[in-house]
XYZ file of C-alpha atoms in Angstrom:
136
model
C -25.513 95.971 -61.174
C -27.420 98.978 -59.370
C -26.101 99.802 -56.525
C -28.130 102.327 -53.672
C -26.871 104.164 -50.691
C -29.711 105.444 -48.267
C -28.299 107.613 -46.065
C -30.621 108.903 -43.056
C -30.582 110.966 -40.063
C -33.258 110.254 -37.184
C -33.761 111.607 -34.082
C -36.757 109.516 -32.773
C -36.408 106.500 -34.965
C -39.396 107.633 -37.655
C -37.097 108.228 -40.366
C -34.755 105.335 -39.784
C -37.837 103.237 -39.597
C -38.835 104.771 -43.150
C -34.835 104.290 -44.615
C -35.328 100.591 -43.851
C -37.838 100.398 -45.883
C -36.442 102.188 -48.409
C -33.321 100.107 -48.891
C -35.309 97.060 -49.015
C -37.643 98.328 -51.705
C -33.873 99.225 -53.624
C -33.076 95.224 -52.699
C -36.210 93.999 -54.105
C -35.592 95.945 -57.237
C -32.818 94.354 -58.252
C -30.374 96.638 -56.278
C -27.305 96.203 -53.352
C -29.145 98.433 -51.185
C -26.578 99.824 -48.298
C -27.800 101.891 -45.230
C -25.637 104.606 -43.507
C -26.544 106.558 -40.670
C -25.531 110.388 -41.635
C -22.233 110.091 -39.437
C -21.145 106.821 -41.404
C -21.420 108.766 -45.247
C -18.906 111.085 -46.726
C -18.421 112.216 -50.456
C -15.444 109.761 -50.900
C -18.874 107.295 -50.992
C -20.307 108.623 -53.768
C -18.246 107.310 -57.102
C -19.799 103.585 -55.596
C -23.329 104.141 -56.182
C -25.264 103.981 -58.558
C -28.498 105.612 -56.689
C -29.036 107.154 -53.295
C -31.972 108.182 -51.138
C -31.378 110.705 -48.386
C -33.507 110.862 -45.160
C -33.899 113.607 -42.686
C -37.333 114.525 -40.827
C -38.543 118.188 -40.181
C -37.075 119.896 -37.901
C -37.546 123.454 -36.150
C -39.971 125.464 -38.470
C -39.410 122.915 -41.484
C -35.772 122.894 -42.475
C -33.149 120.074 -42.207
C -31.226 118.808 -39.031
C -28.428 121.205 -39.248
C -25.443 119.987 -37.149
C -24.914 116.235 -38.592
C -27.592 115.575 -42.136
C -27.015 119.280 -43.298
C -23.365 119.296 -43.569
C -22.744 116.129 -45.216
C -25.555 116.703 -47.513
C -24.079 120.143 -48.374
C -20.654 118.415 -49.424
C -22.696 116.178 -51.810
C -25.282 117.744 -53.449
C -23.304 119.371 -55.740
C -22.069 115.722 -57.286
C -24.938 113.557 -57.552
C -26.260 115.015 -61.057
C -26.744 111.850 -63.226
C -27.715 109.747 -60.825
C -31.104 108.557 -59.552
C -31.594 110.589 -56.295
C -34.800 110.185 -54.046
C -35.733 112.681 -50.685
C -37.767 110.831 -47.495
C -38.932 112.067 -44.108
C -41.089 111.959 -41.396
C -42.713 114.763 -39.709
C -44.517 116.060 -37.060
C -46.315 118.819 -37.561
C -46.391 121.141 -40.475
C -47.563 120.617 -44.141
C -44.683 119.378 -45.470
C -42.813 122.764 -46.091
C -39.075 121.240 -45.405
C -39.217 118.773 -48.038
C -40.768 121.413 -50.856
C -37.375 123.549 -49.573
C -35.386 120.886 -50.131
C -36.070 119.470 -53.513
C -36.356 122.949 -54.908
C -32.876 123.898 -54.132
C -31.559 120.651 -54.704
C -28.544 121.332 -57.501
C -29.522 117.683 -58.841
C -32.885 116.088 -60.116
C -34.644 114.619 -58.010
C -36.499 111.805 -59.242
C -39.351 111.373 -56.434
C -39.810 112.343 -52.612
C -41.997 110.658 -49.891
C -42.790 112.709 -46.668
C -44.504 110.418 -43.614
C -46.712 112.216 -40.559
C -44.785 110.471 -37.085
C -43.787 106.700 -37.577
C -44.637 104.921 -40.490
C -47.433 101.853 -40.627
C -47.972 99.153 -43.482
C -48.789 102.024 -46.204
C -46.268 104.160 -45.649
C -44.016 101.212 -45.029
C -44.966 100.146 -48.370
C -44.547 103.722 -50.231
C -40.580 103.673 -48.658
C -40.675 100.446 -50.261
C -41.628 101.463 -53.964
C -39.529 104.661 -53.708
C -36.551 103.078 -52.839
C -37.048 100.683 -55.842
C -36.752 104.372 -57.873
C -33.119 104.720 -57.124
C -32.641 100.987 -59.274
């Protein structure tokens, strides 16, 4: 059986919001879909999953949050090649410049990202949804 971690940061509840959605899109595709906030997910987690999706909005000029989602996603990165790995976020401003960064210098592939302007409603709800059901 598949098995998904989404693991998310949030600082105003937008991206939480969107990793919600994401693990149930993982559950409805035949996945265990488990959610961690970034403080509950360490690389002893990894050898359990199958799949993962990582959350974290723009912050400052486009780049990740740096004290809590950057650190643990630097101790990662490095071991998630082979699996199915899929990049969310919300932002507020911007073009969407954080989450280009991000994927490019990802050491893994990536299979698909999905960037949301603010809070998501029914669409974007629904795009979480089908690329959470990419990490299956």
């Amino acid at each position: 059986m598949s098995k998904t971690a989404v693991v998310y940061w949030s600082g105003t509840g937008n991206t939480e919001a969107m990793a919600k959605a994401v693990a149930k899109g993982a559950s409805e595709a035949g996945a265990a879909a488990d959610l961690f906030a970034i403080s509950d997910f360490d690389s002893s987690k990894l050898s359990d999953y199958t799949g993962f999706a990582f959350g974290c909005p723009a912050m400052g000029s486009e780049n990740l949050e740096d004290s809590e989602f950057e650190p643990v996603w630097d101790s990662v990165k490095d071991s998630l090649g082979g699996k199915k790995v899929v990049l969310f976020g919300s932002y507020g401003w911007g073009d969407g410049e954080w989450m280009r960064n991000w994927e490019e210098s990802a050491p893994c592939e990536i299979v698909d990202t999905y960037i949301c302007n603010e809070a998501p409603g029914p669409d974007e709800e629904a795009a979480c949804r089908a690329l959470g059901a990419k990490t299956v």
